[in-house]
CSV table of C-alpha atoms in Angstrom, one decimal:
chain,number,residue,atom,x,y,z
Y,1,UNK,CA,140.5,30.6,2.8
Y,2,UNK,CA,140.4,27.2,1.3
Y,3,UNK,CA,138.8,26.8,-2.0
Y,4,UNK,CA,135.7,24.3,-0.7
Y,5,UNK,CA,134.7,27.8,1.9
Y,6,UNK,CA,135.7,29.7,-1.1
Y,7,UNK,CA,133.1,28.3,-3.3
Y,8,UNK,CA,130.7,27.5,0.1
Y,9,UNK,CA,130.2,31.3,0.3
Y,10,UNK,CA,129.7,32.1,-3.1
Y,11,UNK,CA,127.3,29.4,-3.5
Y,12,UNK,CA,125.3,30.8,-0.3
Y,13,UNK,CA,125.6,34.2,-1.7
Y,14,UNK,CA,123.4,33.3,-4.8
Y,15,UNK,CA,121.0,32.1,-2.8
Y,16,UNK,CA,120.4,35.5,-0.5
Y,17,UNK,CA,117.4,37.7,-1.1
Y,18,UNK,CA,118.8,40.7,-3.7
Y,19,UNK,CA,118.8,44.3,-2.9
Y,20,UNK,CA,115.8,46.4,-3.5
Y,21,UNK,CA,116.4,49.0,-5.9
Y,22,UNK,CA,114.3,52.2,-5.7
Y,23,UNK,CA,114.1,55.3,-7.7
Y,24,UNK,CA,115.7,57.8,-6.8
Y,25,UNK,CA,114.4,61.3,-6.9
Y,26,UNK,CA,115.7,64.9,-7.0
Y,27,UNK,CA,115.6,65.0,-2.7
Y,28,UNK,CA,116.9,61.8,-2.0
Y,29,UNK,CA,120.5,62.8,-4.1
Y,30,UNK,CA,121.1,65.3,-1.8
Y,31,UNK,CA,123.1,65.2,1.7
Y,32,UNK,CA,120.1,67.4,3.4
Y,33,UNK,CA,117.3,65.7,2.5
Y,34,UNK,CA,116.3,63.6,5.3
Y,35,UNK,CA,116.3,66.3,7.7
Y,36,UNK,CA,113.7,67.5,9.2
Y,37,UNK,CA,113.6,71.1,8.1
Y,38,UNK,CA,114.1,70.7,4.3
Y,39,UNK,CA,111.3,68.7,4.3
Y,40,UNK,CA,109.1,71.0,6.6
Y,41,UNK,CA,110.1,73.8,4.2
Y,42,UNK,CA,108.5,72.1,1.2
Y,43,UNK,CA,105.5,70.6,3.1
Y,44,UNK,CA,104.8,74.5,4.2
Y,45,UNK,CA,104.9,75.3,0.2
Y,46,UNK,CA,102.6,72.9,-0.4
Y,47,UNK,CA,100.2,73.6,2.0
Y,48,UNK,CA,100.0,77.3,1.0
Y,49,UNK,CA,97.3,77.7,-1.6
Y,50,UNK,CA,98.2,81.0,-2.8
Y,51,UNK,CA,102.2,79.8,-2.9
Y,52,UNK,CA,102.3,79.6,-7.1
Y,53,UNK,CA,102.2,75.9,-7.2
Y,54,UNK,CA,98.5,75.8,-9.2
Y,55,UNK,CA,97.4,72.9,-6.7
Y,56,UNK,CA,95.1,75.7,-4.5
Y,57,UNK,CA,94.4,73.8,-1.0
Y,58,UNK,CA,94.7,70.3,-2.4
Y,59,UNK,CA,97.6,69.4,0.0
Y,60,UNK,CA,95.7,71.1,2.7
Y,61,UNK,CA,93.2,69.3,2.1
Y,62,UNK,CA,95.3,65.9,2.5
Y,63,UNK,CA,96.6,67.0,5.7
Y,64,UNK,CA,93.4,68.2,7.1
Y,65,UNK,CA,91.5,64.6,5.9
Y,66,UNK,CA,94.0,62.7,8.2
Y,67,UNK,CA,92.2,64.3,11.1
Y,68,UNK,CA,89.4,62.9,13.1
Y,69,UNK,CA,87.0,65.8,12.2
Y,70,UNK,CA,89.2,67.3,9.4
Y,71,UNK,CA,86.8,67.2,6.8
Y,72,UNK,CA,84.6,69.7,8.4
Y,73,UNK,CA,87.3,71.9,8.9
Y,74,UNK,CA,88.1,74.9,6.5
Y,75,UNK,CA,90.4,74.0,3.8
Y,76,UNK,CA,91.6,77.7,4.0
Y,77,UNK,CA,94.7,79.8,5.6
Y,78,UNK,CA,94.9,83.4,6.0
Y,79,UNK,CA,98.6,83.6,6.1
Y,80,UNK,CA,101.3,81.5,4.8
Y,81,UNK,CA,102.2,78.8,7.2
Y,82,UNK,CA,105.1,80.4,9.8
Y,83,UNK,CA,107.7,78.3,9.9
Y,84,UNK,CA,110.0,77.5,12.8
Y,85,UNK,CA,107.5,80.1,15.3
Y,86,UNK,CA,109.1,81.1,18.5
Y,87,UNK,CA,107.0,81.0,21.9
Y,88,UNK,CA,107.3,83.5,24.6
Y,89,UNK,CA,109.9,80.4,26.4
Y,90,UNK,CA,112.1,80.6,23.3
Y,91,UNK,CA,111.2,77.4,22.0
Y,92,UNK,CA,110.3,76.7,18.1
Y,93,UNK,CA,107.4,75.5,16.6
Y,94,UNK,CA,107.7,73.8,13.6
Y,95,UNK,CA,104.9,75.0,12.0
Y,96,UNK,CA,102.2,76.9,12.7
Y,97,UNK,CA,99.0,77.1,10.6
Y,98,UNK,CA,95.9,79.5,10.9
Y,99,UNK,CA,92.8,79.5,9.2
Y,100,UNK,CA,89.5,82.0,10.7
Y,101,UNK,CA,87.9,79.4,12.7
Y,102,UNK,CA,91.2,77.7,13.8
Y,103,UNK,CA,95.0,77.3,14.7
Y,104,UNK,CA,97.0,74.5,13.9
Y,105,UNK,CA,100.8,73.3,15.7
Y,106,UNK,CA,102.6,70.6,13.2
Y,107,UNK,CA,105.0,69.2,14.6
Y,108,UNK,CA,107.4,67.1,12.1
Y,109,UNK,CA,109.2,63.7,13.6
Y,110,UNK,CA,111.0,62.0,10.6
Y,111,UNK,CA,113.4,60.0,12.8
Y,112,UNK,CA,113.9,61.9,15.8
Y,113,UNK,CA,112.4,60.7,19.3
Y,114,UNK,CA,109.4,63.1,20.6
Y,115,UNK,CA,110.9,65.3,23.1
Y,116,UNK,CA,109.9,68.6,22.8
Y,117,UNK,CA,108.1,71.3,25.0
Y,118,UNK,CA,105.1,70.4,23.8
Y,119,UNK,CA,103.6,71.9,26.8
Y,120,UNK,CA,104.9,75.3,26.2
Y,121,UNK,CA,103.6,75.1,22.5
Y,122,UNK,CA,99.9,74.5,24.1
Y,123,UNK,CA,100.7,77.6,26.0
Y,124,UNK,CA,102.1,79.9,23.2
Y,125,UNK,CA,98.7,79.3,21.6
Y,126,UNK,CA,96.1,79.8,24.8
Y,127,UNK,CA,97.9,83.1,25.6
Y,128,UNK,CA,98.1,84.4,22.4
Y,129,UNK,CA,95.0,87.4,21.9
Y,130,UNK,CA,95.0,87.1,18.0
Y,131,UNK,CA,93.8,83.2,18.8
Y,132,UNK,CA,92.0,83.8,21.4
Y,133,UNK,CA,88.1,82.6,19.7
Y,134,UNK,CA,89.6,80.0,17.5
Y,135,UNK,CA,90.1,76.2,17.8
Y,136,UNK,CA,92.8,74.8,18.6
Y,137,UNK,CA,94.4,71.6,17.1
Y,138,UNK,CA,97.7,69.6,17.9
Y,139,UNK,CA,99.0,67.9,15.9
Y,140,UNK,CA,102.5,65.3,15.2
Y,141,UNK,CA,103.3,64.0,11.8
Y,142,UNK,CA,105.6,61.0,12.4
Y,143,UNK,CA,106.5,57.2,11.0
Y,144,UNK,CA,104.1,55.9,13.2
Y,145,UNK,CA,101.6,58.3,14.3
Y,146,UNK,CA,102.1,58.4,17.8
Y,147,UNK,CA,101.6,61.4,19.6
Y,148,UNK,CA,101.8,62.9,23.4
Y,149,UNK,CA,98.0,63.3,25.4
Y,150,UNK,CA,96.0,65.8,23.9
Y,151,UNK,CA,97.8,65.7,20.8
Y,152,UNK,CA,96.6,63.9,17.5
Y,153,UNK,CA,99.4,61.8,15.8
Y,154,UNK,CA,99.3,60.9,12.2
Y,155,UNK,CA,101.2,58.4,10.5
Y,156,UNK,CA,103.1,59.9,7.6
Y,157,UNK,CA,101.8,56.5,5.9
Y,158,UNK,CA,97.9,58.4,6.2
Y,159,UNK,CA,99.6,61.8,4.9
Y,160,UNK,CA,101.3,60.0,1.7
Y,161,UNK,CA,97.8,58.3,1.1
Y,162,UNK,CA,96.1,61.5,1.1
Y,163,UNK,CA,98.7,63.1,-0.8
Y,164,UNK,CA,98.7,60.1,-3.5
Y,165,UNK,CA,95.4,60.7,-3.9
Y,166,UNK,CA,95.8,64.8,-4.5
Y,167,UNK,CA,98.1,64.3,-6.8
Y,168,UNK,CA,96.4,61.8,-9.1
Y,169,UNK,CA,93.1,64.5,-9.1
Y,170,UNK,CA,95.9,67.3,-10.0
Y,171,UNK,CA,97.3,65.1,-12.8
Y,172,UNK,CA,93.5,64.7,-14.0
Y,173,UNK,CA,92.1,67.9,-13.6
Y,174,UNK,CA,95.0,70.1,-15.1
Y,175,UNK,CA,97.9,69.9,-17.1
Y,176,UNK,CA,101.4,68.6,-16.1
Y,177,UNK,CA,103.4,71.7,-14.6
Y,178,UNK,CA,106.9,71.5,-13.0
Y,179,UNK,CA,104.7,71.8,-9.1
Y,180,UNK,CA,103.1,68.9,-9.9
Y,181,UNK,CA,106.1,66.6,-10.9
Y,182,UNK,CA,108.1,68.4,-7.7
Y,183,UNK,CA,105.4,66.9,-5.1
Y,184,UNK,CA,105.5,63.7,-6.8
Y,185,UNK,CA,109.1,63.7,-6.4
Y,186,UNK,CA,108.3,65.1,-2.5
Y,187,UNK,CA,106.4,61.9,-1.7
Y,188,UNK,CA,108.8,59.3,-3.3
Y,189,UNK,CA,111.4,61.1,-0.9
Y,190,UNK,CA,109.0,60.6,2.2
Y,191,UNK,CA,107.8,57.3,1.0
Y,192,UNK,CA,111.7,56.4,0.6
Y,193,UNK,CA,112.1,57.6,4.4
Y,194,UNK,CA,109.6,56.0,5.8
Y,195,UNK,CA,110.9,52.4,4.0
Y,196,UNK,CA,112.9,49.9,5.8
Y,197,UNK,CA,116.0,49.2,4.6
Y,198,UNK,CA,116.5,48.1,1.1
Y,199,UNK,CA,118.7,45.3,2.4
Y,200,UNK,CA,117.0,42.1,3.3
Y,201,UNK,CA,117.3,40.9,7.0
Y,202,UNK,CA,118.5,37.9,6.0
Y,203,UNK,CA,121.3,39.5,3.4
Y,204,UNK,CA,122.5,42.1,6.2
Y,205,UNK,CA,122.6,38.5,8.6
Y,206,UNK,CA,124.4,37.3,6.2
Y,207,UNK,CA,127.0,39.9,5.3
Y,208,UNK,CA,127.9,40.9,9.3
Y,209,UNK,CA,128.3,37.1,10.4
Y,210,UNK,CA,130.6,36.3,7.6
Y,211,UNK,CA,132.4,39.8,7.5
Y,212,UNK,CA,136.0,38.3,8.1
Y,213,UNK,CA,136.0,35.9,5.0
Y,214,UNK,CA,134.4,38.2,2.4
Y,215,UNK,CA,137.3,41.2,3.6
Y,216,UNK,CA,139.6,37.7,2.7
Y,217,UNK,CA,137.9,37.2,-0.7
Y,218,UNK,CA,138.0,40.6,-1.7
Y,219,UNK,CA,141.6,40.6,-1.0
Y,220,UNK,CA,142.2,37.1,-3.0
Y,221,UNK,CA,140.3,39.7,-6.0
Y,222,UNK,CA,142.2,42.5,-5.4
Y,223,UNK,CA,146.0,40.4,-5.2
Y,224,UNK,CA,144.3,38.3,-8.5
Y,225,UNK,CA,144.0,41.6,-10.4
Y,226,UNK,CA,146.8,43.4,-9.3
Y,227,UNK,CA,149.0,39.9,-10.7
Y,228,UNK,CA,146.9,40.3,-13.8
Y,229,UNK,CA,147.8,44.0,-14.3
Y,230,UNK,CA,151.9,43.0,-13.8
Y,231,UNK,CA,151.9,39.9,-15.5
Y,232,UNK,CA,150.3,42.2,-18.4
Y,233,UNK,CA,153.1,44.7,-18.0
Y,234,UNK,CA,156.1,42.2,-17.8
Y,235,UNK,CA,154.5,40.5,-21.2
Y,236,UNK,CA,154.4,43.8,-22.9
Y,237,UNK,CA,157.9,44.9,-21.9
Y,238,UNK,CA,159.3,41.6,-23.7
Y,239,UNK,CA,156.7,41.8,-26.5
Y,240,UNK,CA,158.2,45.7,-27.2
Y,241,UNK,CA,161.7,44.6,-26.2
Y,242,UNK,CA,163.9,45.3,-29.2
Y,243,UNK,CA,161.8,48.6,-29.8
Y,244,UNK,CA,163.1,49.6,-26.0
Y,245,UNK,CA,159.5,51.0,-25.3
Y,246,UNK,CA,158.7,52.3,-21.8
Y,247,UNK,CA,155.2,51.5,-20.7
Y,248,UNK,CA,153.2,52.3,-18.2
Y,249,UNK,CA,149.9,51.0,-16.4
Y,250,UNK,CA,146.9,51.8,-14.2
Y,251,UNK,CA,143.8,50.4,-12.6
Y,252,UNK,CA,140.5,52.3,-12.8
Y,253,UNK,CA,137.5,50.2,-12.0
Y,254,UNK,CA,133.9,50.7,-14.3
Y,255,UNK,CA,130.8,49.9,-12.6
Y,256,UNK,CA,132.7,47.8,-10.1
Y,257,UNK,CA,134.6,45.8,-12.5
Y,258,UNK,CA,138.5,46.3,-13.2
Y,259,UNK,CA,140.0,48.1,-16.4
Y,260,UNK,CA,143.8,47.4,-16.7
Y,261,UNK,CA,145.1,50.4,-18.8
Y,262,UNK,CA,148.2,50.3,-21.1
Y,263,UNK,CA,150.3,53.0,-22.7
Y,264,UNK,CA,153.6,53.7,-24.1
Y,265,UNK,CA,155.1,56.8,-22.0
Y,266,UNK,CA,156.2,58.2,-25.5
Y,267,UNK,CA,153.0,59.3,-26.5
Y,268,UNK,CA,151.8,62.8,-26.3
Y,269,UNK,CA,148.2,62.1,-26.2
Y,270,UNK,CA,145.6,60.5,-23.3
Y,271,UNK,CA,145.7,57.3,-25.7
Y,272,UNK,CA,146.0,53.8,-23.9
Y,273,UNK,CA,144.4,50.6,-24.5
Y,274,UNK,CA,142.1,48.5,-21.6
Y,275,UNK,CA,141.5,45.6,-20.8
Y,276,UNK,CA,137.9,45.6,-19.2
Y,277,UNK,CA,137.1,42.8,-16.9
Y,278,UNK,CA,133.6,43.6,-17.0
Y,279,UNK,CA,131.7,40.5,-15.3
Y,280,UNK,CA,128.7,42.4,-15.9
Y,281,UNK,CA,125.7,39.9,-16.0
Y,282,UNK,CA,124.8,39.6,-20.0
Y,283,UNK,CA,128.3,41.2,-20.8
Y,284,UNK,CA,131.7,40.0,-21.4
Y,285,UNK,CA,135.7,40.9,-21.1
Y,286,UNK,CA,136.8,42.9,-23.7
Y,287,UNK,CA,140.2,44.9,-24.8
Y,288,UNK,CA,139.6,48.3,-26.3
Y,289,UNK,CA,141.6,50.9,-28.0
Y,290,UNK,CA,141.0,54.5,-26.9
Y,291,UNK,CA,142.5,57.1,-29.3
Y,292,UNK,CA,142.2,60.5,-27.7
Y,293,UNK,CA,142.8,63.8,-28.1
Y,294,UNK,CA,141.7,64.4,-31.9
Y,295,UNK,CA,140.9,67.7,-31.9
Y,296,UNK,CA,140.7,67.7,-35.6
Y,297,UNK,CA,138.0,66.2,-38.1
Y,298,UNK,CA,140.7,65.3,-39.8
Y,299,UNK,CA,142.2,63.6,-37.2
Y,300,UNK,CA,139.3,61.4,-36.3
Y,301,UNK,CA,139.6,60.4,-40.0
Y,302,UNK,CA,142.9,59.1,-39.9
Y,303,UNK,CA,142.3,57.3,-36.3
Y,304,UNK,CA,138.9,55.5,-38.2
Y,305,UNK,CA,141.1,54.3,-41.0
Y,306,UNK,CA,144.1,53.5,-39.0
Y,307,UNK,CA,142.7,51.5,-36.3
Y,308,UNK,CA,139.3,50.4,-37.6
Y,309,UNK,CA,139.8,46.6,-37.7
Y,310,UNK,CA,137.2,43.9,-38.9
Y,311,UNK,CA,137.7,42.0,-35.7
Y,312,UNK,CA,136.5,45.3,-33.9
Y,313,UNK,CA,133.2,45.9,-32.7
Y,314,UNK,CA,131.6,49.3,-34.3
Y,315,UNK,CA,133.6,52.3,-32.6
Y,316,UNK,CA,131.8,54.8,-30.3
Y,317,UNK,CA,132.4,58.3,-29.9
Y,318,UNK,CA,133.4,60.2,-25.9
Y,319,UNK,CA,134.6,63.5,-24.8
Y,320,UNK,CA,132.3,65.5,-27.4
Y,321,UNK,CA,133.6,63.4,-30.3
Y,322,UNK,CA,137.7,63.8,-29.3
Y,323,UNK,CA,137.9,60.6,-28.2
Y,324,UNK,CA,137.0,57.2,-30.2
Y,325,UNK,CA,136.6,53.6,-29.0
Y,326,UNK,CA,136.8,50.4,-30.2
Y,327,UNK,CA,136.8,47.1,-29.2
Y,328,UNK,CA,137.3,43.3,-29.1
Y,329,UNK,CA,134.8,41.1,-27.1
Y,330,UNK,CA,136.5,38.2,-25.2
Y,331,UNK,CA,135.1,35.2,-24.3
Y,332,UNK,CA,135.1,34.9,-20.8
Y,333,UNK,CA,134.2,31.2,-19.9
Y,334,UNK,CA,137.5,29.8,-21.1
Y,335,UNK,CA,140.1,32.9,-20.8
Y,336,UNK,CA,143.5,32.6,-21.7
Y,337,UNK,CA,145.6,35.2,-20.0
Y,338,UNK,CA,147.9,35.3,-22.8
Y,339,UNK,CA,145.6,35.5,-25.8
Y,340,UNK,CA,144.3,38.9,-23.7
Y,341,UNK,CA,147.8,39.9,-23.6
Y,342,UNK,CA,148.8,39.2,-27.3
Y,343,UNK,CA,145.0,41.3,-28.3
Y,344,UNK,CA,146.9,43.6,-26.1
Y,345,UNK,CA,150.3,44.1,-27.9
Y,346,UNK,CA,148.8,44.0,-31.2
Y,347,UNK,CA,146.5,46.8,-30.2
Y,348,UNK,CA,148.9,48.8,-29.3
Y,349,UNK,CA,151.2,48.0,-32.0
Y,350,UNK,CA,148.7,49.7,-33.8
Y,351,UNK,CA,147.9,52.4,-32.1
Y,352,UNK,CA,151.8,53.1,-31.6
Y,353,UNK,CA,151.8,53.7,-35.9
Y,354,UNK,CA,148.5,55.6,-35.5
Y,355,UNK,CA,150.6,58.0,-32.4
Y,356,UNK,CA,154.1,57.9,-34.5
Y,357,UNK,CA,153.0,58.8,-38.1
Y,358,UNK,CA,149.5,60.5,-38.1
Y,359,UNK,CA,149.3,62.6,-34.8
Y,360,UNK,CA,152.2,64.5,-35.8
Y,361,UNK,CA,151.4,65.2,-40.0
């Protein structure tokens, strides 16, 4: 890739509509939770009023209002919804809810196209006696809300409405319990299923037409580090020449960014020192000394007076307190590959006496 594309591409990348970021939430970080049974098994909670949650038949309530006539319906169940309810075929119901004056099939379609038996589920309900003088009501809870004849469709958009709503009266009306923040965090998850992609049409466009040159300028990144890394090794091999150090190196990325670690194979501890590329927006490169292992108060004593340095930023504390940092911010605008490296060697120099003459007393 010649530089003018190089700089073409980058230039049209800052230009591209940016990634919407959403919250996350305690479904959403797990590998289950867009199926359709996890979220039928929390729904069912919900919509029990005598499940322990506090709410009563608020969420009942919700679902029920999405109905045509729902508000004249009962707002009450005389058994927990059944979950996953077989018919005399052998065919499942995803859930079925019954009140005294009526019966209700929910059928849940996150993503999946609407072809079950819905016949049969009719059936199951006509022929069974324990039904026999209630109404009946079909019913599909989808994206959009569509359903098959004689069935009543609602959009999960309607159900998140009505469930919005619930929740704000709960939050009102009673104090903050663990339920209440757990349905809250049940209708980000649906309201997060129901989204289109975070990434922009035009980003994705962009990304899919242009695939083989930004695999070739993540390469030119990767070959640039990886020269960085061994052109910081070979300058610390001749910087510790006459001390015949052996050192050794390895790339862990933060965030993204590249950290070029350094160490002397002779020490006994995890010690190193980095160099942190951190591009960061509103950050900066920096080289950082890491002395671990002190397992001692002591210890950390000697390390703050050792390799405390008024250049340093102030050290931070990792690893419950065994492991100190400290560091030197870099300019990044005009860098000067061997200025990083000398900050480099004269950290380590350092933290070599620190290794040699304190770990050991």
């Amino acid at each position: 890739m010649q530089e003018e594309e190089l700089q073409a591409l980058l230039d049209k990348l800052t230009t591209l509509p940016a990634i919407e970021k959403r919250e996350p939430n305690m479904f959403s970080i797990g590998a289950r939770g867009h199926y359709e049974n996890p979220v039928s098994d929390v729904l069912a909670f919900f919509l029990w009023p005598e499940a322990g949650h506090g709410l009563g038949n608020r969420v009942l309530e919700a679902l029920l209002s999405c109905l045509p006539q729902g508000q004249a319906l009962d707002a009450s169940l005389v058994c927990a919804p059944e979950r996953e309810a077989s018919t005399e075929k052998g065919n499942r119901i995803d859930m079925l809810l019954e009140s005294d004056e009526w019966v209700l099939v929910l059928e849940n379609k996150i993503r999946h196209q609407q072809n079950n038996p819905f016949e049969d589920y009719q059936d199951h309900l006509k022929t069974e006696a324990a039904y026999r003088h209630k109404d009946f009501h079909y019913v599909v809870l989808s994206p959009e809300g569509k359903a098959p004849a004689g069935w009543h469709g609602i959009a999960y958009k309607a159900l998140l409405t009505a469930l919005s709503e619930c929740l704000g009266k709960a939050f009102i009306t009673g104090p903050v319990n663990k339920w209440l923040v757990l349905l809250r965090e049940f209708i980000l998850h649906l309201e997060s299923l129901m989204m289109k992609s975070a990434i922009p049409e035009t980003t994705e466009r962009f990304v899919l037409e242009n695939l083989d040159q930004i695999q070739e300028m993540l390469n030119l990144k990767n070959n640039v580090i990886k020269s960085v890394q061994e052109e910081g090794l070979r300058y610390l091999e001749n910087h510790f020449a006459d001390q015949g150090y052996e050192i050794s190196t390895r790339l862990n990325h933060w965030y993204g960014y590249p950290a070029l670690r350094y160490a002397f194979s002779h020490w006994v501890s995890a010690s190193d020192v980095v160099l942190y590329l951190n591009a960061t927006p509103g950050e900066t490169f920096d080289v950082r000394t890491y002395a671990c292992n002190l397992t001692s108060e002591a210890l950390r004593e000697e390390a703050k007076a050792c390799l405390n340095h008024e250049t340093y930023e102030a050290p931070w504390n990792e690893g419950q307190g065994k492991i100190i940092g400290f560091q030197v911010l870099i300019d990044q605008k005009n860098v000067d590959k061997h200025a990083l490296f000398a900050e480099i060697a004269r950290q380590m120099a350092v933290l070599d006496d620190f290794e040699l003459t304190k770990r050991g007393e």
